[in-house]
XYZ file of C-alpha atoms in Angstrom:
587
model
C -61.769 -68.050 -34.865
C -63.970 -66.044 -32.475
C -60.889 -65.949 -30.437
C -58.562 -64.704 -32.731
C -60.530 -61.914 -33.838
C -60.986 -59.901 -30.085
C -57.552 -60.608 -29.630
C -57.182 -59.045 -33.023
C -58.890 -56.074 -31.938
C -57.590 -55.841 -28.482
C -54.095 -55.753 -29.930
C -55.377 -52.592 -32.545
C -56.882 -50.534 -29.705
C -53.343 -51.265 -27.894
C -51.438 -50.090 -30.782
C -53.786 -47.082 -31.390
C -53.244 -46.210 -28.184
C -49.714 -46.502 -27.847
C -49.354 -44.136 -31.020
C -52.034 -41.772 -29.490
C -49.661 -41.416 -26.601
C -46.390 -41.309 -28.132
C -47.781 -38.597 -30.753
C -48.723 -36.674 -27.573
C -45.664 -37.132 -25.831
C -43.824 -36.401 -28.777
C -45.117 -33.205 -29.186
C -44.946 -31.895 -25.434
C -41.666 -32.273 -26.117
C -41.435 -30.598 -29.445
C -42.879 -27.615 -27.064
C -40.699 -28.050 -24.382
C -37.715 -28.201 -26.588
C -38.784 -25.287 -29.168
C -40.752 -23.152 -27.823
C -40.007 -23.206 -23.932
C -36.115 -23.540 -24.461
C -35.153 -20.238 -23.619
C -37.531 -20.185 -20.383
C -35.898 -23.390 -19.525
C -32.259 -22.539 -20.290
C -32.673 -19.239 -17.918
C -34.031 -22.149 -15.028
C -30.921 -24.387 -15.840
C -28.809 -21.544 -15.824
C -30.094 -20.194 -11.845
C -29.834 -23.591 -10.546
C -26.022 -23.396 -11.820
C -25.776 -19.764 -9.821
C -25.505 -18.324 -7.232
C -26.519 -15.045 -6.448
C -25.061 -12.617 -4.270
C -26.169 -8.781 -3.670
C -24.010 -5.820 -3.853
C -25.516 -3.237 -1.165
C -25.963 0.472 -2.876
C -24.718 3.379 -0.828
C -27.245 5.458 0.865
C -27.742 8.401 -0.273
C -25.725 12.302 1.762
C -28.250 13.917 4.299
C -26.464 17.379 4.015
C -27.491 20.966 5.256
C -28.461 24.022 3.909
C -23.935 24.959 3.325
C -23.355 21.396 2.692
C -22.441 20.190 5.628
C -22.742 16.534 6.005
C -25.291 15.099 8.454
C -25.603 11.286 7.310
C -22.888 9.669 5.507
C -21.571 5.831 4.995
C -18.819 4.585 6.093
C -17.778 0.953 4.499
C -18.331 -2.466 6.587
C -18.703 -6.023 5.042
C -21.045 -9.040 5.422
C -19.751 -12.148 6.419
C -21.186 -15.465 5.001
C -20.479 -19.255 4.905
C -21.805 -21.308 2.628
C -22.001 -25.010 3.413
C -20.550 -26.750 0.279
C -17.502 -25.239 0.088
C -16.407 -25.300 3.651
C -13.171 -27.993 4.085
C -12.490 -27.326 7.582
C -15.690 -26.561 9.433
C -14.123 -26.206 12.711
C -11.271 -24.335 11.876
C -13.954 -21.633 10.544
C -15.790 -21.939 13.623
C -12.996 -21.259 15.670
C -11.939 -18.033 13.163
C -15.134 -16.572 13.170
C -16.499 -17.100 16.887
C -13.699 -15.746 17.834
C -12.835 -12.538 15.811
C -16.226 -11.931 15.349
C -16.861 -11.886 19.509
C -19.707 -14.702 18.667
C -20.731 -17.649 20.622
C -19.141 -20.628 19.109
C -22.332 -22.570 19.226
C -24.150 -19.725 16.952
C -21.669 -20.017 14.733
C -21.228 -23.654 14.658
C -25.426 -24.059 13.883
C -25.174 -21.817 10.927
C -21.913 -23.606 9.293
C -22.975 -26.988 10.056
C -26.473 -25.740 8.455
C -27.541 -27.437 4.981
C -27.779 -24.629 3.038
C -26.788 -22.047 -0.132
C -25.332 -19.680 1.946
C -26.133 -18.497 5.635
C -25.382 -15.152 7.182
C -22.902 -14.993 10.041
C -22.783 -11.227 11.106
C -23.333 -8.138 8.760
C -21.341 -4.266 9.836
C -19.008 -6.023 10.706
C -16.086 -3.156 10.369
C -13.891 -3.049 6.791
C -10.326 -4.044 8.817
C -11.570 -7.011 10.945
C -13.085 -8.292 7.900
C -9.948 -7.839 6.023
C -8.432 -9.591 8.461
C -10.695 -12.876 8.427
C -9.904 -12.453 4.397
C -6.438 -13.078 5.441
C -7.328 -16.106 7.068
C -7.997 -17.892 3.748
C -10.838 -19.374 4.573
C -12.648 -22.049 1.878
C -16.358 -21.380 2.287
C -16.228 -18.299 4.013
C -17.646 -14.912 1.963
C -17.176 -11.524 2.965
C -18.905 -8.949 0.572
C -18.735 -5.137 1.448
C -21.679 -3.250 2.863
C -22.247 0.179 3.808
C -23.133 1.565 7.294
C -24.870 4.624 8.223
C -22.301 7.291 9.943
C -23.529 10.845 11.439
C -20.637 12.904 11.675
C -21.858 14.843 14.194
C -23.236 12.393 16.791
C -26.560 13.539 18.494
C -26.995 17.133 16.479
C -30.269 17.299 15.540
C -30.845 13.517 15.808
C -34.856 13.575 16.322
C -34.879 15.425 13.559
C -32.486 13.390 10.834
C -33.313 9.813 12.589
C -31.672 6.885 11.752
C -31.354 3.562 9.703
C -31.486 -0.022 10.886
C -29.189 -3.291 10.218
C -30.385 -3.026 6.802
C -29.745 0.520 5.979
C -33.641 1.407 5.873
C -34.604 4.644 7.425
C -36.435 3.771 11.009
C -37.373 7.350 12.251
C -37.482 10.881 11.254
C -35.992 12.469 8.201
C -34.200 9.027 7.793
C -37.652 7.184 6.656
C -39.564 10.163 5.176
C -37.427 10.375 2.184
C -36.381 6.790 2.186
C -37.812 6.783 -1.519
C -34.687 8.720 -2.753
C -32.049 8.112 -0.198
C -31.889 4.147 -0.456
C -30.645 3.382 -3.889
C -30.749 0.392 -5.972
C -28.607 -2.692 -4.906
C -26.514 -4.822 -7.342
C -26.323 -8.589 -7.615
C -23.550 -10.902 -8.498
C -23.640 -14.313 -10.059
C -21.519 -17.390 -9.904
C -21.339 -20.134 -11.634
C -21.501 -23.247 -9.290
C -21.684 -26.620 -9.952
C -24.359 -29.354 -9.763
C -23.415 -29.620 -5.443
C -23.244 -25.967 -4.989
C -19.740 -25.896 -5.437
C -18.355 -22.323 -6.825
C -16.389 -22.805 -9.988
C -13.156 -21.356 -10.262
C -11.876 -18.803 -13.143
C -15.689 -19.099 -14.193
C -17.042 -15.415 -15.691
C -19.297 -13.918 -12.982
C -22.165 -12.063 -14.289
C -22.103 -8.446 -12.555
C -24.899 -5.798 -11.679
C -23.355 -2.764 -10.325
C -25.516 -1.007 -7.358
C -27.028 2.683 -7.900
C -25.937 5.045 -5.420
C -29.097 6.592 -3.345
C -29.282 10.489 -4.015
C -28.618 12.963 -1.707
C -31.207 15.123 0.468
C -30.275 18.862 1.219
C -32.109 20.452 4.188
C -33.102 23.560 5.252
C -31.165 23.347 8.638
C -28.386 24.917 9.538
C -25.474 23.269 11.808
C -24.458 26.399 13.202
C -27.666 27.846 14.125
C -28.506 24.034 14.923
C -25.608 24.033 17.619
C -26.687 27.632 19.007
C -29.692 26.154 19.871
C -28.731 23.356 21.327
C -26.282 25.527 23.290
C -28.971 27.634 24.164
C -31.564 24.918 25.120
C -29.376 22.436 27.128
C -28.193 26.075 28.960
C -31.214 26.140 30.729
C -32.181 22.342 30.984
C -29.316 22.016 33.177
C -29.950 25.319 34.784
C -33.733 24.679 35.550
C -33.597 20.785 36.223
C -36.716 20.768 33.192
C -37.984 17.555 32.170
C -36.608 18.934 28.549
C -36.554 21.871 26.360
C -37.969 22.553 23.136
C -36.822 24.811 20.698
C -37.771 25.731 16.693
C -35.840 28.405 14.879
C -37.786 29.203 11.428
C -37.717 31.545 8.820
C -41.166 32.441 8.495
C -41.050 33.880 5.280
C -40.760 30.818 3.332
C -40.926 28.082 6.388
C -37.570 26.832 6.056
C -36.637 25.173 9.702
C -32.905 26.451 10.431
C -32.822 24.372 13.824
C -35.455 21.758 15.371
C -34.099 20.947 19.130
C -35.266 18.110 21.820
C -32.910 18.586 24.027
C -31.756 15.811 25.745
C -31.002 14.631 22.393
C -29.525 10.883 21.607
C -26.861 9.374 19.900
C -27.304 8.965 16.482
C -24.361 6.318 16.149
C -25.608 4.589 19.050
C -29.621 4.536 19.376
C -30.271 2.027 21.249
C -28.434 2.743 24.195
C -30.951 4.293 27.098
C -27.275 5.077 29.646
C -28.188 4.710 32.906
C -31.636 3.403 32.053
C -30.204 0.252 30.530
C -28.837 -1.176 34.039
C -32.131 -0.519 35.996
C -33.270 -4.072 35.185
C -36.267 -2.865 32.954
C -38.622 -5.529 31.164
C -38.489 -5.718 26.940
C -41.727 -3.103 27.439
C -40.031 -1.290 29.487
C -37.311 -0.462 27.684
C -38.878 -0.245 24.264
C -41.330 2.528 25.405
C -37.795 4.359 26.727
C -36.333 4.046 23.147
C -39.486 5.650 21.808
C -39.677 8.115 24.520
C -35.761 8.947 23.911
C -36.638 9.258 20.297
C -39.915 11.372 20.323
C -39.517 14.399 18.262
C -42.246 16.665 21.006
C -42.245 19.679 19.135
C -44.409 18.168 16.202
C -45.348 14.823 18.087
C -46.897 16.341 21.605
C -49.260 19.176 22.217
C -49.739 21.402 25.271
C -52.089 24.435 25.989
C -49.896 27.113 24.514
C -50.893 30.030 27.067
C -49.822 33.480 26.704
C -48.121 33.022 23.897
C -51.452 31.802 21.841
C -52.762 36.006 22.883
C -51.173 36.749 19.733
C -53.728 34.982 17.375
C -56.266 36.268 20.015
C -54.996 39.667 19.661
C -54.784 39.079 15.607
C -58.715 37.900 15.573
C -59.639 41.026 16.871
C -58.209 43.405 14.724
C -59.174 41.545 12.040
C -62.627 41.684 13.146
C -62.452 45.151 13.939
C -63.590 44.596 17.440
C -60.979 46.274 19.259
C -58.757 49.641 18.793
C -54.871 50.455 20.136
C -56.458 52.860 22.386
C -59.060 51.186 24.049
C -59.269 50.979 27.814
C -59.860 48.488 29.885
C -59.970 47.837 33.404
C -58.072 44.925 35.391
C -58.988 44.176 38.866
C -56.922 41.043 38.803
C -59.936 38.752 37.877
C -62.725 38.868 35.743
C -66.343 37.648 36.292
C -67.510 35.061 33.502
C -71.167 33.478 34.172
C -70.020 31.556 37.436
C -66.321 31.697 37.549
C -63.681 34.054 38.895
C -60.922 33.979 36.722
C -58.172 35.719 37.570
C -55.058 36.999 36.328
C -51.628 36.255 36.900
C -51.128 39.829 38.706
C -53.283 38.836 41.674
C -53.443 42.711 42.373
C -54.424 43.748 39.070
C -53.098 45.834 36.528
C -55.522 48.671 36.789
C -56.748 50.846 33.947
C -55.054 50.112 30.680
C -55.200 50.432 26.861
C -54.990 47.617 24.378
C -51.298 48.235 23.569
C -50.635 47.844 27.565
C -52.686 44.999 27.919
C -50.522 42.832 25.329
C -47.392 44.471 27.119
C -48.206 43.329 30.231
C -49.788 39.903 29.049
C -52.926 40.800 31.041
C -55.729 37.962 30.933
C -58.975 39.988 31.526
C -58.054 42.307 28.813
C -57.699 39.176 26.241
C -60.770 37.820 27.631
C -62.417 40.995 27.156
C -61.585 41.277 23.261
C -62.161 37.302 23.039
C -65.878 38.159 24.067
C -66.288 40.516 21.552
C -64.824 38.954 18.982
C -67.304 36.099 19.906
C -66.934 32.045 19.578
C -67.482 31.743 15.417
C -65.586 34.472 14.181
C -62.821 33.309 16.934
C -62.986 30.278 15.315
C -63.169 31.384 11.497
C -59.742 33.047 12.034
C -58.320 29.954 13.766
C -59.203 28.091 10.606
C -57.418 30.706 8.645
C -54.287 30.280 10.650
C -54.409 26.678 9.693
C -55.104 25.471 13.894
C -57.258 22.808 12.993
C -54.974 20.933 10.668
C -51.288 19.636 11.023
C -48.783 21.808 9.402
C -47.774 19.053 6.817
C -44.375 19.470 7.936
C -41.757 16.571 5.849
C -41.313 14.399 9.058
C -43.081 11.446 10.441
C -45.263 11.236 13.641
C -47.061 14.848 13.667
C -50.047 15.550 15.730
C -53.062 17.522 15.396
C -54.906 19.740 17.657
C -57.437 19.285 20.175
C -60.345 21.696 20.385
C -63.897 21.999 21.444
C -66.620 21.498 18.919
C -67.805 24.845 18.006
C -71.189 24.145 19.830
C -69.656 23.564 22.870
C -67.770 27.225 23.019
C -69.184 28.437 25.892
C -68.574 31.916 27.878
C -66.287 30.164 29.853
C -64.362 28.423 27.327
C -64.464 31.544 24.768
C -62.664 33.157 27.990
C -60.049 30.408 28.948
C -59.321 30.197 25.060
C -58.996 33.607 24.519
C -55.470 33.891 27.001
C -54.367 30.260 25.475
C -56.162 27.266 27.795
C -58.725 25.058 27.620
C -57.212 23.137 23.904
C -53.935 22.213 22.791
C -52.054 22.615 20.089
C -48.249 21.669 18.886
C -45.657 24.192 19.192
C -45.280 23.571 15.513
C -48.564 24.764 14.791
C -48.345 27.550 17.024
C -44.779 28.980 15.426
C -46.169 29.208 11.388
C -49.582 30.396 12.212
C -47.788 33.251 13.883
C -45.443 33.221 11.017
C -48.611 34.373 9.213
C -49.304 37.024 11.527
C -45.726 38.867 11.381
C -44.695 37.939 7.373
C -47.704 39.613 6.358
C -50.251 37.083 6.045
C -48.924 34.257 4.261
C -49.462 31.001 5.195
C -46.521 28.659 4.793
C -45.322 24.952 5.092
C -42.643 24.449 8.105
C -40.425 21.961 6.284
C -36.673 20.020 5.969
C -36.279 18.706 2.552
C -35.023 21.648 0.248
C -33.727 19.563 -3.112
C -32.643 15.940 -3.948
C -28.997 15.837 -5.782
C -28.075 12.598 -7.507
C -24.617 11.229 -6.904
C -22.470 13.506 -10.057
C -24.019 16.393 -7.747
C -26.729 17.595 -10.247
C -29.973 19.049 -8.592
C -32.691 16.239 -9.322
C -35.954 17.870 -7.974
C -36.636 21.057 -6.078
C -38.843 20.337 -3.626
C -42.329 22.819 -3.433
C -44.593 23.218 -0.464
C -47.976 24.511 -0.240
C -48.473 28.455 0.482
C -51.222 30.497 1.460
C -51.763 33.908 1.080
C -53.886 36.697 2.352
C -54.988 34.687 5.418
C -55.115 38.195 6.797
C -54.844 41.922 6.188
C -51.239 43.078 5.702
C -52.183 46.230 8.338
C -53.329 43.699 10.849
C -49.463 42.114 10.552
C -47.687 45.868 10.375
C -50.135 46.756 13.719
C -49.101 43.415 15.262
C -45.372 43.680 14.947
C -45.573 46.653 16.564
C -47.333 45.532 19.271
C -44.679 42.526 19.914
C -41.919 44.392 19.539
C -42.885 46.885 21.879
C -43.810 43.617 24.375
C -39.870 43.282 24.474
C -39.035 46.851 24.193
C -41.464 48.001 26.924
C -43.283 45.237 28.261
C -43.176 41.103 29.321
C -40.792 40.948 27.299
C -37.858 42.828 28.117
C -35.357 39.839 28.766
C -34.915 39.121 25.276
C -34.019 42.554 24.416
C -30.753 43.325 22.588
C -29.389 46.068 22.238
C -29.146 47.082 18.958
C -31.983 45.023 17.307
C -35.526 45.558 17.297
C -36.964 42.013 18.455
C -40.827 41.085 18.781
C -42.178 38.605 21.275
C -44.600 36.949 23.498
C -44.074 35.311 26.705
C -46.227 32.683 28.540
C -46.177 30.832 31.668
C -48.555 27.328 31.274
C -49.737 25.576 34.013
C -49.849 22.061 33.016
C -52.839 19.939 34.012
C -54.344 19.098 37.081
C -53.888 22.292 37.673
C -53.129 21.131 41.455
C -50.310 19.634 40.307
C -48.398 23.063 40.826
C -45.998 21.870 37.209
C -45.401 24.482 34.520
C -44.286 25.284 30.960
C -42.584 28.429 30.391
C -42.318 29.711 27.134
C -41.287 32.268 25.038
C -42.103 32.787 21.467
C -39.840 35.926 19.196
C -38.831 37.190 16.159
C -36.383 39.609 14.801
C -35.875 42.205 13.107
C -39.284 43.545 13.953
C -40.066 45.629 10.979
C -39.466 42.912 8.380
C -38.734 39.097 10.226
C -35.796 36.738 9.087
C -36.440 34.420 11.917
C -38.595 33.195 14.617
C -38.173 31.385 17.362
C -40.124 29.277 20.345
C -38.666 27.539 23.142
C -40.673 25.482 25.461
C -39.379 24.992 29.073
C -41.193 21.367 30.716
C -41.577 21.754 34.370
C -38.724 24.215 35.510
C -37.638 24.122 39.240
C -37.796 27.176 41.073
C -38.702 30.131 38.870
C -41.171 29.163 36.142
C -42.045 32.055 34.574
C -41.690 32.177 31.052
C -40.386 36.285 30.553
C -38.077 35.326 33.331
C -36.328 32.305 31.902
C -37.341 31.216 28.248
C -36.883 34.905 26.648
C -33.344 34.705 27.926
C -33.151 31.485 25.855
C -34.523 33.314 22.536
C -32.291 36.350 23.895
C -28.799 33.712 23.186
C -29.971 32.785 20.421
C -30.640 35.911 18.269
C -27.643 37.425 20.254
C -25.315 34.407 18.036
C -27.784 34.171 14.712
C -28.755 37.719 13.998
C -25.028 38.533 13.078
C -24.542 35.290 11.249
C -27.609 35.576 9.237
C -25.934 39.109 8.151
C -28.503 41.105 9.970
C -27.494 44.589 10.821
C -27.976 46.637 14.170
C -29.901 49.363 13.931
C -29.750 52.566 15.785
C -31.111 52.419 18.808
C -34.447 54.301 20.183
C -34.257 56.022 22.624
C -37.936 55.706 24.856
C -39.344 58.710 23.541
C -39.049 57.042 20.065
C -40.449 54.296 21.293
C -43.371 55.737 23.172
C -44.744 57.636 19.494
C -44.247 54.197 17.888
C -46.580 52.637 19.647
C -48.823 55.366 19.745
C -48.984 56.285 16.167
């Protein structure tokens, strides 16, 4: 009886158990089936698809008239995918060989156990309409889009480029990647339990969203003047390169930005001649980045004569010099323990102010650079924006290098005050003398002008920050003067054209060691004198033979202006004749 009754109660516990259980598992289900059966139908449903995406097309890089810079040009994606193949070696053969790829590449990817595997993207539209023709079970070829550039190397370390999957690597390419990429669709097939695509089955479709378009400030045909222009003299002076800006410096808009040699934009990563000189993986991968280095915001260099402008500007500003003001140039000056001298080894004798900027005369700028003293030098540095990067709409700018204020020393005031001893971009250099000769804003050197969307309708207008009053407006009207009458009379007279009253500043750099004998001649100008609609620098690295930058860089500016002036619609003037001239300068 004893017996009986535990097995009694073993068998209840059992029972209660089993019900506990089944009640539970009862209503997991209940859940599962009710209220997770849309979640779970969705999970069904993506195991039964495939999906498959649809690349957008990248959005128009165009300039200022419309002109396209970066376009697409169709190419397709060729795929296998594993389940549906019936004659893997018939597609190996196919595909190796129109698609110029080892057959044992190939081969690994169809044999490969997978949804679908990748055999060679950009592949162009007609070879892939070809393999289409083939008939091939298992094989899929969607289309793609590649980026094109019309016109080849033009401006290419500007614009940059995009990689294998139409991302934006370098220059404008990446900065504005946000609006130029677009929004890629998907497809989805129905397959079955083995991957197998069904036929006549309704594919679910999500069509792409073009990328919008980016209009820039640059102009092609001022663009290819300078180019003209810059590779001109490259050839002519054997330089290392040649850097050039064109800019309107009332508003900052960049018409042309040139590196010349410039690169391929179709073709990137081919170095020429470099790529047969057996170089390692470094090797060549530091000549890529080299060959795409935009220098004119990326490198600095001690801007030398040119920089007498803002030295020139400081002073007036500060009151601490007048046009007729003498000074006296033995072809040195004494500072504590140096002898520095100036680059006429006789000297230029007695002189006024106006003279001394005319004939680019060092101890007169160190002179003027004493007087205005190390802080107030530096307070109108700050106002022409030298201590910060321009905030110009491409990646990879630098900043520039200066002493601490504290370390301004009679020396350094001296060195600093004709343009050595720091360094600065050429960027920098071109819109704070913007400021000086539009006068006295302070504007943003930039590309981007608007974003369009694909039915052509202007999306955004894009703003940059401006600064005004970062000096007096009669400190600009005196200092136009001055520069023009550099070219007119002065330094400057080899980018004189007739016709056209241009303003300038030359400057010859010697690069450092300063043993090393290697030079950067420059030239920076600006026309029409009286009221600017362009400026201009062009760097010269390391000319052979004559260096000097009034002797071969103004010439460059000289082209340029002689081509652009008229196509910007500016008119000659009458011209002066030197008595004219002479009571300009004076009044």
């Amino acid at each position: 009886m004893q017996n009986k009754t535990f097995n009694k109660r073993n068998l209840t516990s059992v029972v209660v158990f089993v019900m506990i259980i089944s009640l539970v598992l009862t209503g997991r289900l209940a859940y599962l089936m009710i209220c997770q059966a849309d979640h779970y139908g969705v999970l069904a449903r993506q195991i039964h698809e495939r999906e498959r995406s649809i690349k957008a097309e990248r959005g128009k890089i165009l300039d200022r008239n419309g002109v396209e810079l970066a376009n697409n040009k169709p190419v397709c994606t060729i795929s296998v995918i594993h389940s549906q193949i019936k004659d893997p070696e018939k597609v190996i053969a196919i595909l190796s060989q129109q698609l110029e790829l080892p057959e044992d590449k190939v081969r690994k990817r169809v044999e490969k156990v997978s949804s679908i595997e990748r055999i060679k993207s950009n592949v162009p539209k007609e070879l892939a309409d070809k393999i289409r023709e083939s008939d091939l079970d298992g094989v899929m070829i969607d289309e793609d889009y590649k980026r094109f550039y019309p016109l080849g190397s033009l401006a290419s370390k500007v614009i940059g480029f995009t990689g294998s999957d139409n991302q934006g690597i370098i220059g404008l390419e990446v900065e504005y990647e946000e609006y130029l990429h677009g929004m890629n669709g998907t497809i989805l097939t129905l397959t079955t339990a083995r991957g197998v695509e069904i036929e006549n089955a309704a594919e679910n479709r999500t069509e792409p969203v073009a990328g919008n378009s980016l209009t820039l400030s640059i102009d092609v045909n001022i663009q290819k003047y300078a180019e003209q222009a810059a590779k001109k003299v490259f050839e002519a002076k054997q330089a290392n390169n040649v850097k050039l800006i064109a800019m309107n410096p009332q508003n900052g808009e960049i018409y042309a930005m040139v590196n010349y040699p410039e690169f391929d934009l179709n073709d990137p990563y081919s170095l020429g001649a470099l790529s047969a000189n057996g170089l390692t993986q470094k090797q060549k991968n530091d000549a890529l980045n080299g060959m795409w280095r935009n220098s004119c915001i990326s490198d600095t260099y001690e801007p030398g004569s040119t920089f007498k402008v803002v030295t020139a500007t400081a002073a007036l500003e500060e009151g601490a010099v007048k046009l007729n003001d003498t000074f006296n140039c033995p072809g040195f000056k004494i500072v504590e323990d140096r002898k520095i001298r100036c680059h006429k080894t006789a000297g230029h004798g007695m002189q006024t102010f106006v003279q001394g900027i005319q004939n680019s005369c060092n101890p007169v700028f160190m002179e003027i650079g004493g007087r205005v003293g190390s802080k107030k030098m530096y307070d109108n540095f700050r106002k022409l924006a030298l201590f910060k990067k321009t905030g110009i709409d491409v990646p990879g700018e630098a900043g520039s290098i200066m002493h601490k204020l504290e370390a301004v020393k009679p020396v350094e005031l001296a060195t600093m005050s004709f343009g050595q001893g720091f360094q600065i971009t050429p960027l920098q250099l071109l819109r704070a003398e913007s400021a000086v000769i539009n006068g006295g804003t302070l504007v943003t050197p930039h590309f981007g002008v608007s974003i369009t969307n694909a039915d052509g309708t202007v999306t955004k207008k894009i703003k940059y920050p401006v600064e005004e009053n970062v000096i007096k407006k009669e400190t600009s009207d005196t200092m136009k003067m001055l520069l023009e009458s550099v070219v007119s009379q002065g330094s400057g007279k080899n980018a004189y054209i007739e016709g056209y009253e241009i303003g300038g500043k030359t400057a010859t750099s010697e690069k450092l060691p300063r043993s090393s004998n290697k030079y950067i001649s420059s030239f920076m100008g600006f026309a029409p004198a009286d009221d600017p609609k362009i400026i201009a620098i062009v760097l010269i690295d390391e000319p052979v033979g004559t260096y000097y930058g009034g002797t071969i860089a103004a010439p460059v500016v000289k082209e340029l202006f002689a081509n652009v002036l008229p196509y910007l619609g500016v008119a000659e003037k009458p011209i002066k004749t030197e008595d004219d001239k002479t009571k300009t300068v004076e009044e």
